[in-house]
Each structure stands twice: as C-alpha cells, then as structure tokens.
Amino acid sequence: MFFKFARADAPENWQLGFQDPASPIMEGMIDLHHDIMFFLVAITIFVLWMLTRALVLFHEKNNPQPEKIIHGTEIEIGWTIAPSLILVLIAVPSFALLYSLDEVVDPAITLKVMGIQWLWQYEYSDYSTDESSIESNGIQFESYMIPDDELEPGQYRLLETDNRVVLPVDTHIRVLVTGSDVIHSWAIPSLGVKTDALPGRLNQTSIFIKREGVFYGQCSEICGFSHGMMPITIEAVSLDAYKNWVSAKLLEG
C-alpha cells in the first residue's frame, strides 16, 4: 500500500458537509449544491418576510377594515415570471452537470466491478496476456472488509478492505459495474460516483481523479444481511507508482 493511513478521505464524526472533492464531477456537484442553496435561502427569507409582514399589517388591530382587493394582475404576473426565471437559472448548471456525467471519453484504463453478497470483485482486463482466451486473465481480486478485531491503529472501522483498488491520478478511467445476485451500488462520495450494480446489466461510469490519496465508499443499495459490510477503498497514486503496482500484480498472477 502506497498510503497507509495518511490523506484518507472518509466520513468524520458529526460531519454536515461534503467530503473534499477529488474529481471534476464531485467539484461540479458541490458547486451546484451551493448555487441551489443560495436560491433556497433567499426564497426562504423572502417568503418568511412576506408572511410576517402580512400577519402584522393585516392583523385586526392594525387593519380593522378588511381590504376589498381580490385580484392584482401585476402581482400575479410577477409571482409567475420570477419563479420561472429562478428555475431557468438552476436548470442551466444542472443540465451542464448531467451532460458531463454522460460524457464519453476514450479511457486509458477499464476497471470491472462486480457486487456479490457480500464483497466486491474487481478486474483489470486491460492487462490480459492471452487475447484469444474467452476468460480474461488480467488482474483480478476480491475485496473483503477487514473485521474489527484485525484493524490496525488508525484504520477506519467498516471502511477498510484487505485489497484496495489502486488507480492512477490524472487519467481517464472507465468503470463497468454489475451484480451477480442482487442489486448493489458502488459509491465513493469524494469522487462523485454512485452506480448501481444490477444482475444481468452492465452500467458504465467514468472517473478522473485529480489528487493522490485514499478514498472510501460503501455499498449504497440495501442488499441483504451484510449490506453494511461492503466497503470500497480506492487508492489513487501517481502513474509511475501505478505501473509498479500493475507489474507486481502481474508477477503474482
């Protein structure tokens, strides 16, 4: 392992915000959240001000004689156009982010992920030495959660795995996700990734990791008794370190 416990992106106690982003997609999600929160706070304050003003000004003590006005064309036009403009302002960055999620980029690495009750199976099929074989003989391994009684000091409970997924930074990576039995979900918050693992279906997502470190995730679809025992550990390293890891894995195989 290149990073043992340092620079690990994992949930913190009483955390209310997002984990630090490590990919352009997660940066976009956080920016979109902040943009929408701005409108949400502004609209909430405005509506509360209007309600308070109406309760005070139209109270029977301040206004004993009810107003005769029942229609206001200008007001109705205003409260119809204003929300429409706000929705347009929210829709523009929303669609930009959605289209970026579906953007197809020629990947340098393909990682295959299979969810199994209750573990993750990974395959780097790009390194197969026998292209004529139906079954790939690239890098394959299974990733199990480390039990509590085997954790080392500094390791995270329910998040550490015996085999980490090692990926290079600044590289376009394609991830193919499927399931072998029930529906699972492969999710890493810091990378902005959450892809369902459906039996009989192959879902695809892309990752571009911008910084080195260790990123933790978990299965995000209730899949049975040990649903909470399916952590995901991504270790992002430099390209040279990744090449060394691949060489070592191929020698082991």
PDB file of C-alpha atoms in Angstrom:
ATOM      1  CA  MET A   1       0.000   0.000   0.000  1.00  0.00           C
ATOM      2  CA  PHE A   2       1.360   3.385  -1.009  1.00  0.00           C
ATOM      3  CA  PHE A   3      -0.715   5.341   1.516  1.00  0.00           C
ATOM      4  CA  LYS A   4      -1.376   3.576   4.777  1.00  0.00           C
ATOM      5  CA  PHE A   5      -3.491   5.964   6.813  1.00  0.00           C
ATOM      6  CA  ALA A   6      -2.427   9.435   5.646  1.00  0.00           C
ATOM      7  CA  ARG A   7      -4.504  11.650   3.344  1.00  0.00           C
ATOM      8  CA  ALA A   8      -7.572   9.452   3.705  1.00  0.00           C
ATOM      9  CA  ASP A   9     -10.960  10.799   2.628  1.00  0.00           C
ATOM     10  CA  ALA A  10     -13.563   9.298   4.937  1.00  0.00           C
ATOM     11  CA  PRO A  11     -16.640  10.485   6.886  1.00  0.00           C
ATOM     12  CA  GLU A  12     -15.921  12.383  10.077  1.00  0.00           C
ATOM     13  CA  ASN A  13     -17.881  12.497  13.314  1.00  0.00           C
ATOM     14  CA  TRP A  14     -20.793  14.964  13.160  1.00  0.00           C
ATOM     15  CA  GLN A  15     -19.933  15.868   9.590  1.00  0.00           C
ATOM     16  CA  LEU A  16     -22.610  18.026   7.947  1.00  0.00           C
ATOM     17  CA  GLY A  17     -20.953  18.966   4.655  1.00  0.00           C
ATOM     18  CA  PHE A  18     -19.443  17.092   1.756  1.00  0.00           C
ATOM     19  CA  GLN A  19     -16.136  15.291   1.743  1.00  0.00           C
ATOM     20  CA  ASP A  20     -13.348  17.127  -0.070  1.00  0.00           C
ATOM     21  CA  PRO A  21     -13.805  16.611  -3.819  1.00  0.00           C
ATOM     22  CA  ALA A  22     -11.166  14.641  -5.706  1.00  0.00           C
ATOM     23  CA  SER A  23     -12.708  14.674  -9.189  1.00  0.00           C
ATOM     24  CA  PRO A  24     -14.165  17.333 -11.517  1.00  0.00           C
ATOM     25  CA  ILE A  25     -17.599  15.700 -11.258  1.00  0.00           C
ATOM     26  CA  MET A  26     -17.683  15.990  -7.465  1.00  0.00           C
ATOM     27  CA  GLU A  27     -16.490  19.593  -7.693  1.00  0.00           C
ATOM     28  CA  GLY A  28     -19.407  20.286 -10.044  1.00  0.00           C
ATOM     29  CA  MET A  29     -21.882  18.608  -7.690  1.00  0.00           C
ATOM     30  CA  ILE A  30     -20.707  20.703  -4.749  1.00  0.00           C
ATOM     31  CA  ASP A  31     -20.838  23.917  -6.798  1.00  0.00           C
ATOM     32  CA  LEU A  32     -24.377  23.073  -7.963  1.00  0.00           C
ATOM     33  CA  HIS A  33     -25.429  22.363  -4.372  1.00  0.00           C
ATOM     34  CA  HIS A  34     -24.076  25.742  -3.241  1.00  0.00           C
ATOM     35  CA  ASP A  35     -25.814  27.542  -6.124  1.00  0.00           C
ATOM     36  CA  ILE A  36     -29.172  25.938  -5.320  1.00  0.00           C
ATOM     37  CA  MET A  37     -28.710  26.611  -1.605  1.00  0.00           C
ATOM     38  CA  PHE A  38     -28.252  30.329  -2.399  1.00  0.00           C
ATOM     39  CA  PHE A  39     -31.643  30.458  -4.121  1.00  0.00           C
ATOM     40  CA  LEU A  40     -33.208  28.320  -1.401  1.00  0.00           C
ATOM     41  CA  VAL A  41     -32.031  30.615   1.407  1.00  0.00           C
ATOM     42  CA  ALA A  42     -33.001  33.780  -0.494  1.00  0.00           C
ATOM     43  CA  ILE A  43     -36.507  32.455  -1.278  1.00  0.00           C
ATOM     44  CA  THR A  44     -36.996  31.220   2.291  1.00  0.00           C
ATOM     45  CA  ILE A  45     -36.052  34.616   3.754  1.00  0.00           C
ATOM     46  CA  PHE A  46     -38.312  36.430   1.281  1.00  0.00           C
ATOM     47  CA  VAL A  47     -41.317  34.188   1.993  1.00  0.00           C
ATOM     48  CA  LEU A  48     -40.842  34.500   5.763  1.00  0.00           C
ATOM     49  CA  TRP A  49     -40.621  38.272   5.397  1.00  0.00           C
ATOM     50  CA  MET A  50     -43.844  38.318   3.362  1.00  0.00           C
ATOM     51  CA  LEU A  51     -45.685  36.104   5.850  1.00  0.00           C
ATOM     52  CA  THR A  52     -44.512  38.172   8.815  1.00  0.00           C
ATOM     53  CA  ARG A  53     -45.438  41.404   7.071  1.00  0.00           C
ATOM     54  CA  ALA A  54     -48.904  40.054   6.192  1.00  0.00           C
ATOM     55  CA  LEU A  55     -49.535  38.856   9.758  1.00  0.00           C
ATOM     56  CA  VAL A  56     -48.543  42.203  11.227  1.00  0.00           C
ATOM     57  CA  LEU A  57     -50.088  44.640   8.736  1.00  0.00           C
ATOM     58  CA  PHE A  58     -53.342  42.763   8.241  1.00  0.00           C
ATOM     59  CA  HIS A  59     -53.947  41.931  11.882  1.00  0.00           C
ATOM     60  CA  GLU A  60     -57.373  43.056  13.066  1.00  0.00           C
ATOM     61  CA  LYS A  61     -55.799  45.585  15.441  1.00  0.00           C
ATOM     62  CA  ASN A  62     -53.770  47.272  12.690  1.00  0.00           C
ATOM     63  CA  ASN A  63     -56.305  46.842   9.929  1.00  0.00           C
ATOM     64  CA  PRO A  64     -59.846  46.550  11.368  1.00  0.00           C
ATOM     65  CA  GLN A  65     -61.450  47.216   7.981  1.00  0.00           C
ATOM     66  CA  PRO A  66     -60.618  44.335   5.511  1.00  0.00           C
ATOM     67  CA  GLU A  67     -59.296  45.350   2.113  1.00  0.00           C
ATOM     68  CA  LYS A  68     -61.614  44.994  -0.892  1.00  0.00           C
ATOM     69  CA  ILE A  69     -58.833  43.986  -3.308  1.00  0.00           C
ATOM     70  CA  ILE A  70     -59.286  40.414  -4.595  1.00  0.00           C
ATOM     71  CA  HIS A  71     -57.128  40.500  -7.755  1.00  0.00           C
ATOM     72  CA  GLY A  72     -53.765  42.032  -8.641  1.00  0.00           C
ATOM     73  CA  THR A  73     -52.689  41.484 -12.233  1.00  0.00           C
ATOM     74  CA  GLU A  74     -49.201  42.914 -11.755  1.00  0.00           C
ATOM     75  CA  ILE A  75     -48.563  40.812  -8.660  1.00  0.00           C
ATOM     76  CA  GLU A  76     -49.795  37.618 -10.332  1.00  0.00           C
ATOM     77  CA  ILE A  77     -47.574  38.245 -13.361  1.00  0.00           C
ATOM     78  CA  GLY A  78     -44.628  38.886 -11.053  1.00  0.00           C
ATOM     79  CA  TRP A  79     -45.010  35.741  -8.955  1.00  0.00           C
ATOM     80  CA  THR A  80     -45.349  33.692 -12.139  1.00  0.00           C
ATOM     81  CA  ILE A  81     -42.354  35.086 -14.017  1.00  0.00           C
ATOM     82  CA  ALA A  82     -39.949  35.267 -11.048  1.00  0.00           C
ATOM     83  CA  PRO A  83     -40.080  31.520 -10.174  1.00  0.00           C
ATOM     84  CA  SER A  84     -39.752  30.656 -13.872  1.00  0.00           C
ATOM     85  CA  LEU A  85     -36.566  32.714 -14.152  1.00  0.00           C
ATOM     86  CA  ILE A  86     -35.186  31.120 -10.981  1.00  0.00           C
ATOM     87  CA  LEU A  87     -35.877  27.633 -12.364  1.00  0.00           C
ATOM     88  CA  VAL A  88     -34.072  28.539 -15.582  1.00  0.00           C
ATOM     89  CA  LEU A  89     -31.060  29.787 -13.613  1.00  0.00           C
ATOM     90  CA  ILE A  90     -30.991  26.498 -11.696  1.00  0.00           C
ATOM     91  CA  ALA A  91     -31.590  24.371 -14.794  1.00  0.00           C
ATOM     92  CA  VAL A  92     -28.588  25.675 -16.762  1.00  0.00           C
ATOM     93  CA  PRO A  93     -25.860  24.376 -14.373  1.00  0.00           C
ATOM     94  CA  SER A  94     -27.955  21.288 -13.630  1.00  0.00           C
ATOM     95  CA  PHE A  95     -28.083  20.201 -17.273  1.00  0.00           C
ATOM     96  CA  ALA A  96     -24.410  21.043 -17.728  1.00  0.00           C
ATOM     97  CA  LEU A  97     -23.538  18.702 -14.865  1.00  0.00           C
ATOM     98  CA  LEU A  98     -25.867  15.951 -16.108  1.00  0.00           C
ATOM     99  CA  TYR A  99     -24.357  16.044 -19.591  1.00  0.00           C
ATOM    100  CA  SER A 100     -20.836  15.978 -18.150  1.00  0.00           C
ATOM    101  CA  LEU A 101     -21.770  12.800 -16.270  1.00  0.00           C
ATOM    102  CA  ASP A 102     -22.701  11.143 -19.575  1.00  0.00           C
ATOM    103  CA  GLU A 103     -19.681  12.441 -21.458  1.00  0.00           C
ATOM    104  CA  VAL A 104     -17.843   9.647 -23.238  1.00  0.00           C
ATOM    105  CA  VAL A 105     -14.061   9.980 -23.047  1.00  0.00           C
ATOM    106  CA  ASP A 106     -11.607   7.496 -24.541  1.00  0.00           C
ATOM    107  CA  PRO A 107     -10.438   5.705 -21.371  1.00  0.00           C
ATOM    108  CA  ALA A 108      -6.860   4.708 -20.656  1.00  0.00           C
ATOM    109  CA  ILE A 109      -7.916   2.076 -18.099  1.00  0.00           C
ATOM    110  CA  THR A 110     -11.010  -0.064 -17.703  1.00  0.00           C
ATOM    111  CA  LEU A 111     -11.978  -1.337 -14.267  1.00  0.00           C
ATOM    112  CA  LYS A 112     -14.668  -4.000 -13.984  1.00  0.00           C
ATOM    113  CA  VAL A 113     -16.609  -4.143 -10.711  1.00  0.00           C
ATOM    114  CA  MET A 114     -18.979  -6.896  -9.598  1.00  0.00           C
ATOM    115  CA  GLY A 115     -21.084  -6.723  -6.448  1.00  0.00           C
ATOM    116  CA  ILE A 116     -21.543 -10.030  -4.635  1.00  0.00           C
ATOM    117  CA  GLN A 117     -23.220 -10.828  -1.328  1.00  0.00           C
ATOM    118  CA  TRP A 118     -21.191  -9.516   0.458  1.00  0.00           C
ATOM    119  CA  LEU A 119     -17.965  -8.386  -1.186  1.00  0.00           C
ATOM    120  CA  TRP A 120     -16.666  -6.603  -4.261  1.00  0.00           C
ATOM    121  CA  GLN A 121     -14.839  -8.341  -7.092  1.00  0.00           C
ATOM    122  CA  TYR A 122     -12.507  -6.297  -9.327  1.00  0.00           C
ATOM    123  CA  GLU A 123     -10.854  -6.971 -12.673  1.00  0.00           C
ATOM    124  CA  TYR A 124      -8.315  -5.023 -14.712  1.00  0.00           C
ATOM    125  CA  SER A 125      -8.859  -6.741 -18.039  1.00  0.00           C
ATOM    126  CA  ASP A 126      -6.564  -4.354 -19.964  1.00  0.00           C
ATOM    127  CA  TYR A 127      -3.607  -6.431 -18.818  1.00  0.00           C
ATOM    128  CA  SER A 128      -4.740  -9.761 -20.186  1.00  0.00           C
ATOM    129  CA  THR A 129      -1.818 -11.644 -21.737  1.00  0.00           C
ATOM    130  CA  ASP A 130      -3.968 -14.015 -23.801  1.00  0.00           C
ATOM    131  CA  GLU A 131      -6.332 -12.055 -26.043  1.00  0.00           C
ATOM    132  CA  SER A 132      -7.676 -15.251 -27.650  1.00  0.00           C
ATOM    133  CA  SER A 133      -8.964 -16.578 -24.338  1.00  0.00           C
ATOM    134  CA  ILE A 134     -12.673 -16.129 -23.588  1.00  0.00           C
ATOM    135  CA  GLU A 135     -11.940 -15.685 -19.901  1.00  0.00           C
ATOM    136  CA  SER A 136      -9.701 -12.733 -19.090  1.00  0.00           C
ATOM    137  CA  ASN A 137      -6.525 -13.483 -17.198  1.00  0.00           C
ATOM    138  CA  GLY A 138      -5.704  -9.897 -16.296  1.00  0.00           C
ATOM    139  CA  ILE A 139      -5.527  -8.623 -12.738  1.00  0.00           C
ATOM    140  CA  GLN A 140      -8.384  -9.997 -10.658  1.00  0.00           C
ATOM    141  CA  PHE A 141      -9.030  -9.928  -6.928  1.00  0.00           C
ATOM    142  CA  GLU A 142     -11.774  -9.815  -4.333  1.00  0.00           C
ATOM    143  CA  SER A 143     -12.089  -7.129  -1.691  1.00  0.00           C
ATOM    144  CA  TYR A 144     -13.409  -8.007   1.771  1.00  0.00           C
ATOM    145  CA  MET A 145     -13.984  -5.764   4.757  1.00  0.00           C
ATOM    146  CA  ILE A 146     -11.343  -6.077   7.478  1.00  0.00           C
ATOM    147  CA  PRO A 147     -13.020  -7.327  10.700  1.00  0.00           C
ATOM    148  CA  ASP A 148     -12.894  -5.127  13.802  1.00  0.00           C
ATOM    149  CA  ASP A 149     -10.514  -7.437  15.650  1.00  0.00           C
ATOM    150  CA  GLU A 150      -7.966  -7.250  12.788  1.00  0.00           C
ATOM    151  CA  LEU A 151      -7.890  -3.474  12.374  1.00  0.00           C
ATOM    152  CA  GLU A 152      -4.581  -1.712  12.920  1.00  0.00           C
ATOM    153  CA  PRO A 153      -4.353   1.580  14.842  1.00  0.00           C
ATOM    154  CA  GLY A 154      -5.555   4.408  12.631  1.00  0.00           C
ATOM    155  CA  GLN A 155      -7.665   2.273  10.318  1.00  0.00           C
ATOM    156  CA  TYR A 156     -11.358   3.018   9.845  1.00  0.00           C
ATOM    157  CA  ARG A 157     -13.961   0.589  11.151  1.00  0.00           C
ATOM    158  CA  LEU A 158     -16.350  -0.770   8.473  1.00  0.00           C
ATOM    159  CA  LEU A 159     -14.378   1.037   5.738  1.00  0.00           C
ATOM    160  CA  GLU A 160     -11.040  -0.755   5.433  1.00  0.00           C
ATOM    161  CA  THR A 161     -10.599  -3.606   2.970  1.00  0.00           C
ATOM    162  CA  ASP A 162      -7.958  -6.286   2.591  1.00  0.00           C
ATOM    163  CA  ASN A 163      -7.405  -5.398  -1.091  1.00  0.00           C
ATOM    164  CA  ARG A 164      -7.531  -1.789  -2.218  1.00  0.00           C
ATOM    165  CA  VAL A 165      -8.389  -0.686  -5.736  1.00  0.00           C
ATOM    166  CA  VAL A 166      -5.294   1.138  -6.990  1.00  0.00           C
ATOM    167  CA  LEU A 167      -5.841   3.752  -9.712  1.00  0.00           C
ATOM    168  CA  PRO A 168      -3.610   6.464 -11.218  1.00  0.00           C
ATOM    169  CA  VAL A 169      -4.335  10.169 -10.935  1.00  0.00           C
ATOM    170  CA  ASP A 170      -4.900  12.455 -13.936  1.00  0.00           C
ATOM    171  CA  THR A 171      -6.093   9.503 -16.005  1.00  0.00           C
ATOM    172  CA  HIS A 172      -9.435   8.834 -17.672  1.00  0.00           C
ATOM    173  CA  ILE A 173     -10.800   5.620 -16.188  1.00  0.00           C
ATOM    174  CA  ARG A 174     -13.865   3.688 -17.313  1.00  0.00           C
ATOM    175  CA  VAL A 175     -15.689   1.657 -14.669  1.00  0.00           C
ATOM    176  CA  LEU A 176     -18.057  -1.138 -15.677  1.00  0.00           C
ATOM    177  CA  VAL A 177     -20.358  -2.162 -12.820  1.00  0.00           C
ATOM    178  CA  THR A 178     -22.630  -5.180 -12.492  1.00  0.00           C
ATOM    179  CA  GLY A 179     -24.021  -7.529  -9.848  1.00  0.00           C
ATOM    180  CA  SER A 180     -24.015 -11.304  -9.528  1.00  0.00           C
ATOM    181  CA  ASP A 181     -27.010 -11.895  -7.251  1.00  0.00           C
ATOM    182  CA  VAL A 182     -28.977  -8.866  -6.018  1.00  0.00           C
ATOM    183  CA  ILE A 183     -28.805  -5.110  -6.607  1.00  0.00           C
ATOM    184  CA  HIS A 184     -25.760  -3.402  -5.101  1.00  0.00           C
ATOM    185  CA  SER A 185     -24.429   0.133  -5.599  1.00  0.00           C
ATOM    186  CA  TRP A 186     -20.793   1.161  -5.992  1.00  0.00           C
ATOM    187  CA  ALA A 187     -20.416   4.602  -4.397  1.00  0.00           C
ATOM    188  CA  ILE A 188     -17.422   6.773  -3.465  1.00  0.00           C
ATOM    189  CA  PRO A 189     -18.510  10.230  -2.203  1.00  0.00           C
ATOM    190  CA  SER A 190     -15.185  12.039  -2.737  1.00  0.00           C
ATOM    191  CA  LEU A 191     -15.188  11.020  -6.406  1.00  0.00           C
ATOM    192  CA  GLY A 192     -18.862  11.773  -7.025  1.00  0.00           C
ATOM    193  CA  VAL A 193     -19.524   8.185  -8.095  1.00  0.00           C
ATOM    194  CA  LYS A 194     -22.655   6.163  -7.361  1.00  0.00           C
ATOM    195  CA  THR A 195     -23.500   3.445  -9.878  1.00  0.00           C
ATOM    196  CA  ASP A 196     -25.977   0.608  -9.363  1.00  0.00           C
ATOM    197  CA  ALA A 197     -24.698  -2.947  -9.765  1.00  0.00           C
ATOM    198  CA  LEU A 198     -27.611  -4.774 -11.381  1.00  0.00           C
ATOM    199  CA  PRO A 199     -27.542  -8.518 -12.141  1.00  0.00           C
ATOM    200  CA  GLY A 200     -27.698  -9.082 -15.897  1.00  0.00           C
ATOM    201  CA  ARG A 201     -26.896  -5.457 -16.727  1.00  0.00           C
ATOM    202  CA  LEU A 202     -23.632  -3.592 -17.277  1.00  0.00           C
ATOM    203  CA  ASN A 203     -23.608   0.017 -16.097  1.00  0.00           C
ATOM    204  CA  GLN A 204     -20.800   2.365 -17.034  1.00  0.00           C
ATOM    205  CA  THR A 205     -19.340   5.409 -15.323  1.00  0.00           C
ATOM    206  CA  SER A 206     -16.152   7.428 -15.664  1.00  0.00           C
ATOM    207  CA  ILE A 207     -13.608   8.613 -13.101  1.00  0.00           C
ATOM    208  CA  PHE A 208     -10.877  11.227 -13.362  1.00  0.00           C
ATOM    209  CA  ILE A 209      -9.015  11.512 -10.046  1.00  0.00           C
ATOM    210  CA  LYS A 210      -7.233  14.828  -9.541  1.00  0.00           C
ATOM    211  CA  ARG A 211      -5.154  14.122  -6.432  1.00  0.00           C
ATOM    212  CA  GLU A 212      -3.445  11.267  -4.687  1.00  0.00           C
ATOM    213  CA  GLY A 213      -4.953   9.758  -1.551  1.00  0.00           C
ATOM    214  CA  VAL A 214      -7.239   7.064  -0.186  1.00  0.00           C
ATOM    215  CA  PHE A 215     -10.976   7.388  -0.826  1.00  0.00           C
ATOM    216  CA  TYR A 216     -13.603   5.350   0.988  1.00  0.00           C
ATOM    217  CA  GLY A 217     -17.078   4.340  -0.081  1.00  0.00           C
ATOM    218  CA  GLN A 218     -19.724   1.739   0.688  1.00  0.00           C
ATOM    219  CA  CYS A 219     -22.479  -0.216  -0.993  1.00  0.00           C
ATOM    220  CA  SER A 220     -25.372   2.258  -1.234  1.00  0.00           C
ATOM    221  CA  GLU A 221     -28.201  -0.158  -2.047  1.00  0.00           C
ATOM    222  CA  ILE A 222     -29.668  -2.351   0.666  1.00  0.00           C
ATOM    223  CA  CYS A 223     -28.608  -5.810  -0.490  1.00  0.00           C
ATOM    224  CA  GLY A 224     -29.180  -8.113   2.468  1.00  0.00           C
ATOM    225  CA  PHE A 225     -27.951  -9.044   5.916  1.00  0.00           C
ATOM    226  CA  SER A 226     -24.354  -7.841   5.469  1.00  0.00           C
ATOM    227  CA  HIS A 227     -25.139  -4.746   3.384  1.00  0.00           C
ATOM    228  CA  GLY A 228     -23.075  -2.614   5.770  1.00  0.00           C
ATOM    229  CA  MET A 229     -20.069  -4.916   5.363  1.00  0.00           C
ATOM    230  CA  MET A 230     -19.283  -3.999   1.737  1.00  0.00           C
ATOM    231  CA  PRO A 231     -16.829  -1.080   1.917  1.00  0.00           C
ATOM    232  CA  ILE A 232     -14.913   0.306  -1.065  1.00  0.00           C
ATOM    233  CA  THR A 233     -11.342   1.549  -0.811  1.00  0.00           C
ATOM    234  CA  ILE A 234      -9.784   3.454  -3.713  1.00  0.00           C
ATOM    235  CA  GLU A 235      -6.091   4.284  -3.516  1.00  0.00           C
ATOM    236  CA  ALA A 236      -5.081   6.980  -6.005  1.00  0.00           C
ATOM    237  CA  VAL A 237      -1.364   7.063  -6.789  1.00  0.00           C
ATOM    238  CA  SER A 238       0.999   8.564  -9.330  1.00  0.00           C
ATOM    239  CA  LEU A 239       1.248   6.949 -12.751  1.00  0.00           C
ATOM    240  CA  ASP A 240       4.709   5.546 -12.002  1.00  0.00           C
ATOM    241  CA  ALA A 241       3.524   4.016  -8.725  1.00  0.00           C
ATOM    242  CA  TYR A 242       0.529   2.547 -10.551  1.00  0.00           C
ATOM    243  CA  LYS A 243       2.794   0.944 -13.169  1.00  0.00           C
ATOM    244  CA  ASN A 244       4.869  -0.615 -10.395  1.00  0.00           C
ATOM    245  CA  TRP A 245       1.718  -1.948  -8.733  1.00  0.00           C
ATOM    246  CA  VAL A 246       0.486  -3.462 -12.003  1.00  0.00           C
ATOM    247  CA  SER A 247       3.863  -5.102 -12.609  1.00  0.00           C
ATOM    248  CA  ALA A 248       3.864  -6.593  -9.121  1.00  0.00           C
ATOM    249  CA  LYS A 249       0.319  -7.898  -9.539  1.00  0.00           C
ATOM    250  CA  LEU A 250       1.099  -9.498 -12.893  1.00  0.00           C
ATOM    251  CA  LEU A 251       4.139 -11.224 -11.388  1.00  0.00           C
ATOM    252  CA  GLU A 252       1.946 -12.545  -8.553  1.00  0.00           C
ATOM    253  CA  GLY A 253      -0.571 -13.901 -11.066  1.00  0.00           C
TER     254      GLY A 253
END
